[in-house]
Short mmCIF file of C-alpha atoms in Angstrom, two decimals:
data_model
loop_
_atom_site.label_atom_id
_atom_site.label_comp_id
_atom_site.label_asym_id
_atom_site.label_seq_id
_atom_site.Cartn_x
_atom_site.Cartn_y
_atom_site.Cartn_z
CA MET A 767 0.00 0.00 0.00
CA ASP A 768 2.92 2.34 0.67
CA ALA A 769 4.07 2.17 -2.96
CA LEU A 770 0.67 3.32 -4.20
CA ILE A 771 0.56 6.16 -1.68
CA LEU A 772 4.05 7.29 -2.66
CA GLN A 773 3.17 7.24 -6.35
CA THR A 774 0.04 9.33 -5.91
CA ALA A 775 1.66 11.69 -3.38
CA ALA A 776 4.49 12.60 -5.72
CA SER A 777 4.05 14.55 -8.90
CA GLY A 778 1.96 13.07 -11.72
CA ALA A 779 4.99 11.52 -13.42
CA PRO A 780 5.04 8.18 -11.53
CA VAL A 781 1.32 7.69 -12.04
CA THR A 782 1.72 8.47 -15.73
CA ALA A 783 4.61 6.00 -15.94
CA VAL A 784 2.51 3.25 -14.35
CA ALA A 785 -0.42 4.02 -16.65
CA GLY A 786 1.86 4.01 -19.69
CA THR A 787 3.45 0.73 -18.65
CA PHE A 788 0.02 -0.81 -18.17
CA ALA A 789 -1.18 0.45 -21.55
CA LEU A 790 1.87 -0.81 -23.45
CA PHE A 791 1.80 -4.16 -21.67
CA ALA A 792 -1.94 -4.54 -22.34
CA LEU A 793 -1.35 -3.74 -26.02
CA PHE A 794 1.53 -6.24 -26.17
CA LEU A 795 -0.58 -8.97 -24.52
CA SER A 796 -3.49 -8.21 -26.85
CA LEU A 797 -1.18 -8.59 -29.84
CA THR A 798 0.22 -11.90 -28.60
CA ALA A 799 -3.30 -13.13 -27.75
CA HIS A 800 -4.43 -12.35 -31.29
CA ILE A 801 -1.41 -14.13 -32.75
CA ALA A 802 -2.07 -17.19 -30.59
CA VAL A 803 -5.80 -17.35 -31.29
CA ARG A 804 -5.32 -16.77 -35.00
CA ASN A 805 -2.74 -19.57 -35.22
CA VAL A 806 -4.98 -22.03 -33.39
CA LEU A 807 -8.49 -21.06 -34.52
CA GLY A 808 -7.87 -19.39 -37.88
CA ASP A 809 -9.54 -16.14 -38.88
CA VAL A 810 -10.90 -14.37 -35.77
CA GLU A 811 -11.95 -10.84 -34.87
CA LEU A 812 -9.16 -8.55 -33.68
CA LYS A 813 -11.38 -6.71 -31.20
CA LYS A 814 -11.77 -9.82 -29.03
CA ALA A 815 -8.02 -9.85 -28.39
CA PHE A 816 -8.26 -6.32 -26.99
CA ALA A 817 -10.53 -7.72 -24.26
CA VAL A 818 -8.00 -10.43 -23.35
CA GLY A 819 -4.82 -8.34 -23.08
CA PRO A 820 -5.68 -5.82 -20.33
CA VAL A 821 -6.65 -8.42 -17.72
CA PRO A 822 -3.22 -10.08 -17.31
CA ALA A 823 -1.59 -6.65 -17.62
CA ALA A 824 -3.73 -5.29 -14.77
CA ILE A 825 -2.86 -8.30 -12.62
CA ALA A 826 0.85 -7.78 -13.31
CA VAL A 827 0.70 -4.08 -12.45
CA VAL A 828 -1.31 -4.58 -9.25
CA PHE A 829 0.80 -7.48 -7.97
CA THR A 830 4.02 -5.63 -8.78
CA THR A 831 2.81 -2.42 -7.17
CA PHE A 832 1.95 -4.11 -3.91
CA GLY A 833 4.91 -6.52 -3.98
CA TRP A 834 2.73 -9.62 -3.87
CA ASN A 835 3.86 -13.10 -4.90
CA SER A 836 4.57 -13.25 -8.64
CA PHE A 837 3.71 -16.97 -8.89
CA VAL A 838 0.21 -16.24 -7.60
CA ALA A 839 -0.05 -13.41 -10.14
CA LEU A 840 1.04 -15.72 -12.96
CA ALA A 841 -1.46 -18.41 -11.96
CA LEU A 842 -4.26 -15.85 -11.66
CA ALA A 843 -3.38 -14.26 -15.00
CA ILE A 844 -3.32 -17.62 -16.78
CA GLY A 845 -6.60 -18.64 -15.15
CA LEU A 846 -8.35 -15.42 -16.14
CA ASP A 847 -6.81 -15.63 -19.60
CA PHE A 848 -8.35 -19.09 -19.94
CA THR A 849 -11.73 -17.81 -18.74
CA LEU A 850 -11.72 -14.93 -21.21
CA VAL A 851 -10.62 -17.07 -24.14
CA LYS A 852 -13.30 -19.65 -23.35
CA TYR A 853 -16.00 -16.99 -22.97
CA LEU A 854 -15.06 -14.78 -25.95
CA TYR A 855 -14.32 -17.48 -28.49
CA GLY A 856 -16.80 -20.10 -27.25
CA ARG A 857 -14.52 -23.12 -27.53
CA SER A 858 -14.12 -26.28 -25.45
CA ASN A 859 -11.97 -26.40 -22.32
CA ARG A 860 -9.24 -28.34 -24.09
CA LEU A 861 -9.04 -25.99 -27.05
CA SER A 862 -9.18 -22.93 -24.79
CA ALA A 863 -6.34 -24.34 -22.67
CA TYR A 864 -4.32 -24.93 -25.84
CA VAL A 865 -4.92 -21.34 -26.97
CA VAL A 866 -3.79 -20.04 -23.56
CA PHE A 867 -0.67 -22.23 -23.70
CA ILE A 868 0.18 -20.87 -27.16
CA HIS A 869 -0.53 -17.33 -25.89
CA PHE A 870 1.93 -17.89 -23.05
CA VAL A 871 4.59 -19.29 -25.40
CA VAL A 872 4.18 -16.49 -27.96
CA THR A 873 4.33 -13.87 -25.21
CA VAL A 874 7.53 -15.30 -23.73
CA ILE A 875 9.27 -15.70 -27.10
CA LEU A 876 8.28 -12.28 -28.45
CA GLY A 877 9.11 -10.69 -25.09
CA PHE A 878 12.60 -12.18 -25.10
CA VAL A 879 13.20 -11.08 -28.69
CA LEU A 880 12.01 -7.51 -28.10
CA PHE A 881 13.86 -7.21 -24.80
CA GLY A 882 17.02 -8.55 -26.45
CA LEU A 883 16.71 -6.00 -29.24
CA LEU A 884 16.21 -3.26 -26.67
CA VAL A 885 19.33 -4.32 -24.76
CA ILE A 886 21.38 -4.48 -27.96
CA LEU A 887 20.18 -1.09 -29.17
CA THR A 888 20.69 0.65 -25.83
CA SER A 889 24.17 -0.80 -25.35
CA ALA A 890 25.41 0.15 -28.81
CA PRO A 891 28.23 2.69 -28.86
CA LEU A 892 27.34 6.16 -30.07
#
């Protein structure tokens, strides 16, 4: 709770940084969700992926802000991801679980690639 109080007590910059981080992470997770669903189910609506992405991003931001257990956050995010995929796309439990697994794999791989590119670009000599 102290971290949240400190962020709101300071100038608007930390709150803006948290909001920007949440928005970018939600957009990234929406993109990876769409990639995963499209690879498993075929042609699907893009707008459904924008409903999936913000939920795990919100869980990550809240759990990080309060310093709660990251394994609980991961389990909760995967569980809610499964629930949203099942509800939005109307598939069986097995197929929804497969989509969530592919979403997790795509997110990890694309995250590593983008983070690696960021590290390479920021460490390059001027």
